[in-house]
Coordinates of C-alpha atoms in Angstrom, one line a residue:
Chain A
X1 CA -2.9 28.0 -33.6
X2 CA -3.9 26.6 -30.3
X3 CA -6.3 23.9 -29.3
X4 CA -9.6 25.4 -28.3
X5 CA -11.0 24.8 -24.9
X6 CA -14.3 23.8 -26.5
X7 CA -15.1 20.3 -27.4
X8 CA -12.7 19.4 -30.2
X9 CA -14.0 18.0 -33.5
X10 CA -11.4 15.7 -35.0
X11 CA -10.7 18.0 -37.8
X12 CA -7.7 16.8 -39.7
X13 CA -6.3 19.8 -41.3
X14 CA -5.9 23.1 -39.6
X15 CA -6.2 26.5 -41.2
X16 CA -2.9 28.2 -40.6
X17 CA 0.8 27.3 -40.9
X18 CA 2.1 23.9 -41.1
X19 CA 0.5 22.8 -37.8
X20 CA -2.1 20.0 -38.0
X21 CA -4.5 18.7 -35.6
X22 CA -4.6 15.0 -35.5
X23 CA -6.9 12.8 -33.4
X24 CA -5.2 9.7 -32.2
X25 CA -7.5 7.0 -30.8
X26 CA -9.8 6.1 -29.2
X27 CA -9.7 3.0 -31.3
X28 CA -5.9 3.1 -31.8
X29 CA -4.3 -0.2 -30.7
X30 CA -1.3 1.5 -29.2
X31 CA -3.3 3.6 -26.8
X32 CA -3.9 0.6 -24.5
X33 CA -7.6 1.2 -24.3
X34 CA -10.0 3.9 -25.2
X35 CA -7.7 6.9 -25.0
X36 CA -8.1 9.7 -27.5
X37 CA -5.2 12.2 -27.9
X38 CA -5.7 15.5 -29.7
X39 CA -2.3 16.1 -31.1
X40 CA -1.2 19.4 -32.6
X41 CA 1.7 18.4 -34.8
X42 CA 4.4 20.1 -37.0
X43 CA 5.5 17.6 -39.5
X44 CA 6.0 14.6 -37.2
X45 CA 6.8 16.7 -34.1
X46 CA 4.2 17.0 -31.4
X47 CA 3.5 20.7 -30.5
X48 CA 0.8 19.9 -28.0
X49 CA -1.0 16.8 -26.8
X50 CA -4.3 16.9 -25.1
X51 CA -5.5 13.5 -23.9
X52 CA -9.2 13.0 -24.0
X53 CA -10.5 10.5 -21.6
X54 CA -14.0 9.4 -20.4
X55 CA -14.8 6.9 -23.2
X56 CA -14.9 4.1 -20.5
X57 CA -16.8 6.1 -17.9
X58 CA -19.4 3.8 -16.3
X59 CA -20.3 5.7 -13.1
X60 CA -18.9 2.9 -11.1
X61 CA -18.5 5.1 -8.0
X62 CA -22.1 6.2 -8.2
X63 CA -23.0 2.6 -8.4
X64 CA -21.0 1.7 -5.3
X65 CA -22.9 4.3 -3.3
X66 CA -26.0 2.2 -4.0
X67 CA -24.5 -1.3 -3.2
X68 CA -23.9 -3.0 0.1
X69 CA -20.4 -2.7 1.5
X70 CA -19.7 -6.3 0.5
X71 CA -21.0 -5.8 -3.0
X72 CA -18.8 -2.8 -3.6
X73 CA -15.9 -5.2 -3.6
X74 CA -17.0 -6.3 -7.1
X75 CA -16.9 -2.8 -8.4
X76 CA -13.5 -2.2 -6.9
X77 CA -12.1 -5.1 -8.7
X78 CA -13.5 -4.0 -12.0
X79 CA -11.8 -0.6 -11.9
X80 CA -8.5 -2.1 -12.6
X81 CA -9.1 -5.2 -14.8
X82 CA -5.4 -6.0 -15.0
X83 CA -4.8 -6.2 -11.3
X84 CA -8.1 -6.9 -9.7
X85 CA -7.0 -8.4 -6.4
X86 CA -4.8 -5.3 -5.7
X87 CA -7.8 -3.1 -5.9
X88 CA -9.9 -5.5 -3.9
X89 CA -7.3 -5.5 -1.2
X90 CA -7.3 -1.7 -1.1
X91 CA -11.1 -1.6 -0.7
X92 CA -11.1 -4.4 1.9
X93 CA -8.4 -2.6 4.0
X94 CA -10.2 0.8 3.8
X95 CA -13.5 -0.8 5.0
X96 CA -11.7 -2.7 7.7
X97 CA -10.2 0.4 9.0
X98 CA -13.6 2.0 9.2
X99 CA -14.9 -1.0 11.0
X100 CA -12.0 -1.0 13.3
X101 CA -11.1 -4.7 12.7
X102 CA -7.8 -4.2 11.0
X103 CA -5.9 -5.9 13.7
X104 CA -8.3 -8.9 13.9
X105 CA -7.6 -10.2 10.4
X106 CA -6.0 -13.7 10.8
X107 CA -2.3 -14.2 10.0
X108 CA -3.0 -16.7 7.2
X109 CA -5.4 -14.3 5.6
X110 CA -2.8 -11.6 5.5
X111 CA -0.2 -14.1 4.1
X112 CA -2.5 -15.0 1.3
X113 CA -3.5 -11.4 0.7
X114 CA 0.2 -10.4 0.2
X115 CA 0.6 -13.4 -2.1
X116 CA -2.4 -12.4 -4.2
X117 CA -1.2 -8.8 -4.3
X118 CA 2.2 -9.8 -5.6
X119 CA 0.8 -12.3 -8.1
X120 CA -1.4 -9.7 -9.7
X121 CA 1.5 -7.3 -9.7
X122 CA 3.4 -9.7 -11.9
X123 CA 0.4 -10.5 -14.0
X124 CA -0.2 -6.8 -14.6
X125 CA 3.5 -6.2 -15.4
X126 CA 3.3 -9.0 -17.9
X127 CA 0.5 -7.4 -19.8
X128 CA 2.3 -4.1 -19.7
X129 CA 5.6 -5.6 -20.9
X130 CA 3.9 -7.7 -23.6
X131 CA 1.9 -4.8 -25.1
X132 CA 4.7 -2.2 -24.6
X133 CA 7.1 -4.5 -26.6
X134 CA 4.5 -5.1 -29.3
X135 CA 4.1 -1.3 -29.6
X136 CA 7.8 -1.0 -30.3
X137 CA 7.8 -4.0 -32.7
X138 CA 9.0 -6.8 -30.6
X139 CA 6.2 -9.3 -31.0
X140 CA 7.5 -12.5 -29.5
X141 CA 7.9 -10.9 -26.0
X142 CA 4.0 -10.8 -25.9
X143 CA 3.8 -14.6 -26.0
X144 CA 6.4 -15.1 -23.3
X145 CA 4.6 -12.6 -21.1
X146 CA 1.1 -13.9 -21.7
X147 CA 2.2 -17.5 -21.0
X148 CA 3.5 -16.4 -17.7
X149 CA 0.4 -14.4 -17.0
X150 CA -1.7 -17.4 -17.9
X151 CA -0.1 -19.4 -15.1
X152 CA -1.0 -16.7 -12.6
X153 CA -4.5 -16.5 -13.9
X154 CA -4.7 -20.3 -13.4
X155 CA -3.7 -19.7 -9.7
X156 CA -6.4 -17.0 -9.4
X157 CA -8.9 -19.3 -10.9
X158 CA -8.0 -22.0 -8.4
X159 CA -8.2 -19.5 -5.5
X160 CA -11.2 -17.5 -6.3
X161 CA -13.1 -19.4 -9.1
X162 CA -12.5 -16.8 -11.9
X163 CA -9.6 -16.1 -14.1
X164 CA -9.9 -12.3 -14.4
X165 CA -11.9 -11.1 -11.4
X166 CA -11.5 -13.7 -8.7
X167 CA -13.2 -11.6 -6.0
X168 CA -11.2 -13.6 -3.5
X169 CA -10.2 -10.9 -1.1
X170 CA -13.2 -9.9 1.0
X171 CA -13.9 -7.5 3.7
X172 CA -12.8 -9.4 6.9
X173 CA -10.6 -11.9 5.2
X174 CA -10.8 -14.2 2.2
X175 CA -13.4 -16.2 0.4
X176 CA -12.1 -19.5 1.6
X177 CA -8.8 -21.1 1.9
X178 CA -6.5 -22.0 -0.8
X179 CA -7.7 -25.2 -2.5
X180 CA -5.7 -28.5 -2.7
X181 CA -2.9 -28.5 -5.2
X182 CA -2.6 -24.7 -5.2
X183 CA 0.8 -24.8 -3.5
X184 CA 2.1 -27.2 -6.0
X185 CA 1.0 -24.9 -8.9
X186 CA 2.6 -22.0 -7.0
X187 CA 5.9 -23.9 -6.5
X188 CA 5.9 -24.7 -10.3
X189 CA 5.5 -21.0 -11.0
X190 CA 8.2 -20.0 -8.6
X191 CA 10.5 -22.5 -10.3
X192 CA 9.6 -21.3 -13.8
X193 CA 9.8 -17.6 -13.1
X194 CA 13.6 -17.0 -13.0
X195 CA 14.1 -18.6 -16.3
X196 CA 11.3 -16.7 -17.9
X197 CA 12.6 -13.5 -16.5
X198 CA 15.9 -14.3 -18.1
X199 CA 14.2 -14.8 -21.4
X200 CA 12.4 -11.5 -21.1
X201 CA 15.5 -9.6 -20.2
X202 CA 17.5 -11.4 -22.9
X203 CA 14.9 -10.4 -25.5
X204 CA 14.8 -6.7 -24.6
X205 CA 17.2 -5.3 -22.1
X206 CA 20.3 -5.2 -24.3
X207 CA 18.3 -5.1 -27.6
X208 CA 19.7 -2.1 -29.6
X209 CA 16.3 -1.4 -31.2
X210 CA 14.5 -1.4 -27.9
X211 CA 17.1 0.8 -26.3
X212 CA 17.0 3.1 -29.2
X213 CA 13.3 3.5 -28.9
X214 CA 13.1 4.0 -25.2
X215 CA 16.3 5.7 -23.9
X216 CA 15.8 9.4 -23.5
X217 CA 12.1 9.1 -24.5
X218 CA 9.5 10.4 -22.3
X219 CA 11.8 11.8 -19.6
X220 CA 10.1 12.8 -16.4
X221 CA 12.4 14.5 -13.8
X222 CA 11.9 13.8 -10.2
X223 CA 10.5 17.4 -9.8
X224 CA 8.0 16.9 -12.6
X225 CA 6.9 13.6 -11.3
X226 CA 6.1 15.1 -7.9
X227 CA 4.3 18.1 -9.5
X228 CA 2.2 15.9 -11.6
X229 CA 1.3 13.4 -8.8
X230 CA 3.0 10.5 -10.6
X231 CA 3.4 7.5 -8.4
X232 CA 4.5 3.9 -8.7
X233 CA 7.1 2.6 -11.1
X234 CA 7.0 5.8 -13.1
X235 CA 8.0 7.8 -9.9
X236 CA 10.7 5.3 -8.9
X237 CA 12.0 5.5 -12.5
X238 CA 12.7 9.1 -11.7
X239 CA 14.7 8.3 -8.7
X240 CA 12.3 8.7 -5.7
X241 CA 12.0 5.4 -3.8
X242 CA 8.4 5.9 -2.6
X243 CA 6.7 2.7 -2.2
X244 CA 3.6 2.4 0.0
X245 CA 4.6 -1.1 1.0
X246 CA 7.7 0.4 2.6
X247 CA 6.4 3.8 3.8
X248 CA 3.1 2.7 5.3
X249 CA 3.3 -1.2 5.5
X250 CA 0.0 -3.0 5.4
X251 CA -1.0 -6.6 5.6
X252 CA 2.3 -7.5 7.2
X253 CA 4.6 -6.3 4.3
X254 CA 7.1 -5.2 7.0
X255 CA 7.8 -8.9 7.7
X256 CA 9.2 -9.4 4.3
X257 CA 12.7 -8.7 2.9
X258 CA 12.4 -6.7 -0.5
X259 CA 14.1 -3.8 -2.1
X260 CA 12.5 -0.8 -3.9
X261 CA 14.2 -0.7 -7.3
X262 CA 14.8 2.7 -8.6
X263 CA 16.5 4.4 -11.6
X264 CA 17.4 8.0 -11.8
X265 CA 17.1 8.6 -15.7
X266 CA 13.3 9.0 -15.7
X267 CA 13.0 7.8 -19.3
X268 CA 10.9 5.0 -20.7
X269 CA 13.9 2.7 -20.4
X270 CA 14.3 3.4 -16.8
X271 CA 10.6 2.6 -16.1
X272 CA 11.1 -0.6 -18.1
X273 CA 14.0 -1.6 -15.9
X274 CA 12.1 -0.6 -12.7
X275 CA 9.2 -2.8 -13.6
X276 CA 11.3 -5.8 -14.5
X277 CA 13.2 -5.5 -11.1
X278 CA 9.8 -5.1 -9.4
X279 CA 8.7 -8.4 -10.9
X280 CA 11.8 -10.1 -9.4
X281 CA 11.2 -8.4 -6.0
X282 CA 7.6 -9.6 -6.1
X283 CA 8.8 -13.1 -6.6
X284 CA 11.2 -12.6 -3.7
X285 CA 8.2 -11.7 -1.5
X286 CA 6.2 -14.6 -2.9
X287 CA 9.0 -17.1 -2.0
X288 CA 9.0 -15.8 1.5
X289 CA 5.2 -16.0 1.8
X290 CA 5.3 -19.5 0.5
X291 CA 7.1 -20.6 3.6
X292 CA 4.3 -19.2 5.7
X293 CA 1.6 -20.9 3.8
X294 CA 2.3 -24.3 5.3
X295 CA 0.8 -23.2 8.6
X296 CA -2.9 -23.8 8.5
X297 CA -5.3 -21.4 10.1
X298 CA -8.4 -19.4 9.7
X299 CA -8.6 -17.2 6.7
X300 CA -11.5 -14.8 7.8
X301 CA -12.5 -12.8 10.8
X302 CA -14.7 -14.7 13.2
X303 CA -17.5 -12.2 13.2
X304 CA -20.8 -13.5 11.6
X305 CA -22.0 -9.9 11.5
X306 CA -19.3 -8.8 9.0
X307 CA -18.2 -11.9 7.3
X308 CA -20.8 -14.6 6.2
X309 CA -21.0 -17.7 8.3
X310 CA -19.6 -21.0 6.7
X311 CA -22.2 -22.5 4.5
X312 CA -22.3 -25.9 6.2
X313 CA -23.3 -24.4 9.5
X314 CA -26.5 -22.8 8.1
X315 CA -28.5 -26.0 8.2
X316 CA -27.3 -26.9 11.6
X317 CA -27.5 -23.7 13.7
X318 CA -30.4 -21.2 13.9
X319 CA -28.1 -18.4 14.8
X320 CA -26.0 -19.1 11.7
X321 CA -29.1 -19.1 9.6
X322 CA -30.1 -15.7 11.0
X323 CA -26.8 -14.2 10.5
X324 CA -26.7 -15.5 7.0
X325 CA -30.1 -14.1 6.3
X326 CA -29.3 -10.7 7.8
X327 CA -26.0 -10.3 6.0
X328 CA -27.5 -11.4 2.5
X329 CA -30.7 -9.3 2.9
X330 CA -29.3 -6.1 4.5
X331 CA -25.6 -6.4 4.6
X332 CA -23.7 -4.9 7.6
X333 CA -23.5 -1.4 8.9
X334 CA -20.2 0.5 9.1
X335 CA -19.6 3.2 11.9
X336 CA -19.6 6.8 10.4
X337 CA -16.3 8.4 9.5
X338 CA -14.0 8.8 6.6
X339 CA -10.8 7.1 5.7
X340 CA -8.1 7.4 3.1
X341 CA -6.4 4.1 2.8
X342 CA -3.6 3.6 0.3
X343 CA -1.8 0.5 -1.0
X344 CA 0.9 0.1 -3.6
X345 CA -0.8 -1.2 -6.8
X346 CA 1.1 -2.2 -9.9
X347 CA 0.7 1.4 -11.3
X348 CA 1.3 3.4 -8.2
X349 CA -0.6 4.5 -5.1
X350 CA -4.1 3.1 -5.2
X351 CA -6.2 4.5 -2.5
X352 CA -9.9 4.6 -1.5
X353 CA -11.3 7.6 0.2
X354 CA -14.4 6.2 1.7
X355 CA -17.0 8.2 3.7
X356 CA -19.5 6.2 5.8
X357 CA -22.6 7.7 7.4
X358 CA -23.3 4.6 9.4
X359 CA -25.5 2.9 6.7
X360 CA -25.2 -0.5 5.1
X361 CA -23.8 1.3 1.9
X362 CA -20.9 3.6 1.4
X363 CA -21.9 7.2 1.4
X364 CA -19.0 8.0 -1.0
X365 CA -16.3 5.8 -2.3
X366 CA -13.6 7.5 -4.3
X367 CA -10.7 5.6 -5.8
X368 CA -7.5 7.5 -6.2
X369 CA -6.6 6.3 -9.7
X370 CA -2.8 6.2 -10.2
X371 CA -3.3 5.8 -13.9
X372 CA -5.2 9.0 -14.2
X373 CA -2.4 11.1 -12.7
X374 CA 0.4 9.2 -14.5
X375 CA -1.4 9.6 -17.8
X376 CA -2.1 13.4 -17.2
X377 CA 1.7 13.7 -17.1
X378 CA 1.6 13.0 -20.8
X379 CA 0.6 16.6 -21.4
X380 CA 3.9 17.9 -20.0
X381 CA 5.9 15.0 -21.5
X382 CA 4.8 14.7 -25.1
X383 CA 5.5 18.2 -26.7
X384 CA 8.7 18.2 -28.7
X385 CA 8.7 14.5 -29.4
X386 CA 7.8 12.4 -32.3
X387 CA 4.5 10.8 -32.8
X388 CA 6.2 7.4 -32.8
X389 CA 7.6 8.2 -29.5
X390 CA 4.2 9.0 -28.0
X391 CA 3.2 5.4 -28.3
X392 CA 6.3 4.5 -26.3
X393 CA 5.4 7.1 -23.6
X394 CA 1.9 5.8 -23.3
X395 CA 3.1 2.3 -23.1
X396 CA 5.8 3.2 -20.5
X397 CA 3.1 4.9 -18.3
X398 CA 1.0 1.7 -18.3
X399 CA -2.5 3.2 -17.9
X400 CA -5.6 1.1 -17.4
X401 CA -8.7 2.7 -18.6
X402 CA -11.1 1.0 -16.2
X403 CA -9.4 3.1 -13.6
X404 CA -8.7 6.3 -15.4
X405 CA -12.4 6.6 -16.4
X406 CA -14.1 4.6 -13.7
Chain B
X1 CA -18.3 -6.7 16.9
X2 CA -18.0 -3.0 16.3
X3 CA -19.9 -2.8 13.1
X4 CA -23.4 -3.4 14.2
X5 CA -23.5 -2.0 17.7
X6 CA -23.7 1.6 16.8
X7 CA -27.2 2.8 15.8
X8 CA -27.4 4.2 12.3
X9 CA -27.5 7.9 11.7
X10 CA -30.8 8.9 10.3
X11 CA -30.2 10.5 7.0
X12 CA -27.1 12.1 5.9
X13 CA -27.4 15.3 7.7
X14 CA -24.6 14.7 10.2
X15 CA -21.2 15.2 8.7
X16 CA -19.6 11.7 9.1
X17 CA -16.2 13.2 9.1
X18 CA -16.7 15.1 12.3
X19 CA -18.2 12.4 14.5
X20 CA -15.1 10.3 14.8
X21 CA -11.5 10.8 15.6
X22 CA -9.3 10.3 12.5
X23 CA -8.5 6.7 11.9
X24 CA -5.8 7.1 9.3
X25 CA -2.4 8.7 9.5
X26 CA -3.2 12.0 7.9
X27 CA -3.4 15.3 9.6
X28 CA -6.9 16.6 9.0
X29 CA -8.1 20.2 8.8
X30 CA -11.3 21.8 7.7
X31 CA -11.4 25.3 6.0
X32 CA -14.1 27.3 4.3
X33 CA -14.0 28.3 0.7
X34 CA -12.6 31.7 1.4
X35 CA -9.6 30.4 3.4
X36 CA -8.7 27.4 1.2
X37 CA -6.4 29.2 -1.2
X38 CA -4.3 30.7 1.5
X39 CA -4.2 27.4 3.4
X40 CA -3.1 25.5 0.3
X41 CA -0.3 28.0 -0.4
X42 CA 0.8 27.7 3.2
X43 CA 0.8 23.9 2.9
X44 CA 2.7 24.0 -0.4
X45 CA 5.3 26.3 1.2
X46 CA 5.5 23.9 4.3
X47 CA 6.7 21.1 2.0
X48 CA 3.5 19.4 0.8
X49 CA 4.9 19.0 -2.7
X50 CA 2.5 16.4 -4.0
X51 CA -1.2 16.6 -4.5
X52 CA -2.2 13.1 -4.3
X53 CA -5.9 13.3 -5.1
X54 CA -8.9 15.6 -5.1
X55 CA -12.2 14.1 -4.1
X56 CA -15.6 15.6 -4.0
X57 CA -18.4 14.6 -1.6
X58 CA -22.0 15.7 -1.7
X59 CA -23.7 16.0 1.8
X60 CA -27.0 17.1 0.3
X61 CA -29.1 18.7 3.1
X62 CA -26.0 20.1 4.7
X63 CA -24.7 23.7 4.4
X64 CA -22.2 24.0 2.9
X65 CA -23.4 21.3 0.7
X66 CA -20.2 19.8 -0.8
X67 CA -16.8 18.9 0.5
X68 CA -13.7 19.2 -1.8
X69 CA -11.1 17.0 -0.2
X70 CA -7.4 17.6 -0.9
X71 CA -5.0 14.8 -0.2
X72 CA -1.5 16.1 0.1
X73 CA 1.9 14.3 0.6
X74 CA 5.1 15.7 1.8
X75 CA 7.6 14.4 -0.6
X76 CA 11.2 15.1 -1.6
X77 CA 11.5 16.7 -5.0
X78 CA 14.9 15.1 -5.9
X79 CA 16.1 11.6 -6.0
X80 CA 15.7 10.0 -2.7
X81 CA 16.3 6.5 -1.2
X82 CA 13.7 4.6 0.8
X83 CA 15.3 5.8 4.0
X84 CA 15.2 9.4 2.8
X85 CA 11.5 9.1 1.8
X86 CA 10.6 7.4 5.0
X87 CA 6.9 7.6 5.8
X88 CA 6.0 11.0 4.2
X89 CA 3.4 13.0 6.1
X90 CA -0.1 13.2 4.8
X91 CA -2.5 16.0 5.0
X92 CA -6.2 16.1 4.3
X93 CA -7.8 19.4 3.7
X94 CA -11.5 19.5 3.7
X95 CA -13.1 22.5 2.0
X96 CA -16.9 23.0 2.4
X97 CA -18.5 24.6 -0.5
X98 CA -22.1 25.5 -1.4
X99 CA -23.8 25.0 -4.7
X100 CA -23.0 27.9 -6.9
X101 CA -19.8 28.9 -5.0
X102 CA -16.4 28.6 -6.8
X103 CA -13.4 27.1 -5.2
X104 CA -10.1 28.8 -6.2
X105 CA -8.2 26.6 -8.5
X106 CA -4.9 24.9 -7.3
X107 CA -3.7 24.3 -10.8
X108 CA -0.8 26.7 -10.4
X109 CA 0.4 25.0 -7.2
X110 CA 0.0 21.5 -8.5
X111 CA -0.5 21.1 -12.2
X112 CA -2.2 17.7 -11.7
X113 CA -5.1 19.5 -10.1
X114 CA -6.1 20.2 -13.7
X115 CA -8.0 16.8 -14.4
X116 CA -8.9 16.4 -10.9
X117 CA -10.8 19.7 -10.8
X118 CA -12.4 19.0 -14.2
X119 CA -13.6 15.7 -12.8
X120 CA -15.2 17.3 -9.8
X121 CA -16.8 20.0 -12.0
X122 CA -18.1 17.3 -14.2
X123 CA -19.4 14.9 -11.6
X124 CA -20.5 17.4 -8.9
X125 CA -21.0 20.7 -10.6
X126 CA -18.5 22.5 -8.3
X127 CA -16.7 25.3 -10.3
X128 CA -13.1 26.2 -9.9
X129 CA -12.2 29.9 -10.4
X130 CA -8.9 30.4 -12.3
X131 CA -9.1 27.1 -14.1
X132 CA -8.6 28.0 -17.7
X133 CA -10.0 24.9 -19.3
X134 CA -13.0 23.8 -17.0
X135 CA -15.0 21.5 -19.2
X136 CA -16.3 18.0 -18.7
X137 CA -13.9 15.2 -18.7
X138 CA -15.7 12.0 -18.0
X139 CA -19.2 12.6 -19.3
X140 CA -20.0 13.7 -22.8
X141 CA -19.8 17.5 -23.4
X142 CA -23.4 17.9 -23.9
X143 CA -24.5 16.0 -20.8
X144 CA -27.0 17.7 -18.6
X145 CA -26.6 17.3 -14.8
X146 CA -23.8 16.1 -12.6
X147 CA -24.1 12.4 -11.8
X148 CA -22.3 12.1 -8.5
X149 CA -24.7 14.6 -6.8
X150 CA -27.0 12.8 -4.3
X151 CA -30.1 14.2 -6.0
X152 CA -29.2 12.8 -9.4
X153 CA -31.0 9.5 -9.9
X154 CA -28.9 6.4 -10.1
X155 CA -30.2 5.5 -13.6
X156 CA -29.9 9.1 -14.9
X157 CA -32.8 11.5 -15.7
X158 CA -35.9 10.0 -16.9
X159 CA -35.7 11.1 -20.6
X160 CA -32.7 9.0 -21.0
X161 CA -34.1 5.7 -20.0
X162 CA -36.1 4.9 -23.1
X163 CA -35.5 4.6 -25.8
X164 CA -32.0 3.4 -25.4
X165 CA -29.6 6.3 -26.2
X166 CA -27.5 5.5 -29.2
X167 CA -23.9 4.9 -28.5
X168 CA -22.9 7.0 -31.4
X169 CA -24.3 10.2 -29.8
X170 CA -23.3 9.3 -26.3
X171 CA -25.7 11.9 -25.1
X172 CA -28.8 12.2 -22.8
X173 CA -30.4 15.1 -24.5
X174 CA -31.1 13.7 -28.0
X175 CA -32.9 16.2 -30.1
X176 CA -36.2 14.9 -31.2
X177 CA -36.3 11.9 -28.8
X178 CA -39.9 10.8 -28.5
X179 CA -41.5 10.9 -25.1
X180 CA -40.4 7.8 -23.4
X181 CA -43.7 6.8 -21.9
X182 CA -41.8 5.3 -19.0
X183 CA -41.3 8.3 -16.8
X184 CA -43.4 8.2 -13.6
X185 CA -45.6 11.1 -14.8
X186 CA -46.2 9.5 -18.1
X187 CA -47.1 6.3 -16.4
X188 CA -49.5 8.0 -14.1
X189 CA -51.1 9.8 -17.0
X190 CA -51.4 6.5 -18.8
X191 CA -53.1 4.9 -15.8
X192 CA -55.5 7.9 -15.5
X193 CA -56.4 7.8 -19.2
X194 CA -57.0 4.0 -19.0
X195 CA -59.3 4.5 -16.0
X196 CA -61.2 7.2 -17.6
X197 CA -61.7 5.2 -20.7
X198 CA -62.7 2.1 -18.7
X199 CA -66.5 1.4 -18.6
X200 CA -68.3 1.1 -15.3
X201 CA -67.7 -2.1 -13.5
X202 CA -71.2 -3.4 -14.0
X203 CA -71.2 -2.9 -17.7
X204 CA -67.7 -4.5 -18.0
X205 CA -69.0 -7.5 -16.0
X206 CA -71.9 -7.6 -18.5
X207 CA -69.6 -7.7 -21.4
X208 CA -67.6 -10.4 -19.8
X209 CA -70.8 -12.4 -19.7
X210 CA -70.3 -13.4 -23.3
X211 CA -71.7 -10.7 -25.6
X212 CA -70.0 -10.9 -28.9
X213 CA -68.0 -8.0 -29.9

């Protein structure tokens, strides 16, 4: 039998042969969100897997078309709730390209943007590693990961005022400088990190159960990865060292020394190793950025028509008051044009394709969701494997459903 | 201050993509719906091995109404180092398509076009010929309308607004939904009825004078 192209009802037992149609999710804890997979199985072997997405569709792109440019930032962050600053950076860079102010962003703002981007990468990988290990049965890893992530969320809260969605990176710069005491906390994190990574590696990397569950599971060859549009750690786990930070450096990434970790096996274990290495490379970048953070400087573009004036000037200057009123009541206008602006998010190439028609709202803002394409690869990867391995495959692709469904 | 000095364009009639030289590093080309398949095949043969993304844009009063935007990347298909990958070339192919026209599917060239095309079909109503499984992907299967079209209201069609659709059904076409009473027409009707039923002003003033009811 085959899966029909019509909407599938979660019928449990099929009519013919030993094949069976099983609906996994959308409330399954191992699907990392609201993913439903219609599985056609023979015994425990998957014959066909058809992921059903859209349970978290919120029309967030439609909403963005009706919000001011600066408000769209909020929506961009919500699309990837595990790495909000990364998406915020992507959106800000895209709009800055349309505005033509890319080269006017102050140095310090760029340093802090890189810092935020790398911190969210580590935080996102912590969630991935914790949940991935729990899926496989190693529960304690979760606590080590979430403890580390909590330190990063504290930093996010200190910088932006909110743990999960700091909304710190803005079009034209940052929402204020780093607060007092931030650098001490950052130093503490940098000091803590190597030991914690040693713990995580010690718990999993040579663990025979973990290796049994991940080696040769969910193999994606380089050819397949390219065909399915897979990017990020999943692509690098297949041997292709494509990293937007190296290929098209943005925000001054070309200033920093870092490697692009790759593995050639293309299985879940390779992706695991790539992500662990990536966390260490992120820390390498953070340590280099840390040295730059001692130099004070402005953190936002000096253009009151794009970036709000400092609040304390509003009561003192009439121009400032007018600028403030204009930017709050009608936003700013962006010259017409379209732009595709990619960055390297924790899951792969995140990009905004934005069309402006000269108004104070985006005409169309499309996020290229790396998770969507990575997850789609499951269709080609799952058949022939066991159901238990499907959980490993989903975990190793690290999908985020805010982004898949938008 | 580049942002505010240019006057805004009235309406969306102008195609924003044509009024400005490209500002990102992609090669940009525009084709019509008849030439898109041949062009895609040629690009695939040229080495654009990866379909990064497929985006739809609705330029409502324009003809052709929609743009389907292919983002392609020239990538090696075997293991490659950072130096070998370098800065791969990007290509952006814009294909204008009218409402009711079908775009040839690219699913045999790049299998990941599957979900991307389904999403554009779902949210814009653009069909893809040659796609074997073209059904909704984000919206529920029985949804009516295509939300990312510019003529689709932000809060959805009126009948869905009230009463609140049940999450269980996840649908905007509930059978037997009572008329909401909150659509514009219903509201106007209500006002008209209230006016007709209203007594003349003088009489009402008289009533207000204290006559017991």
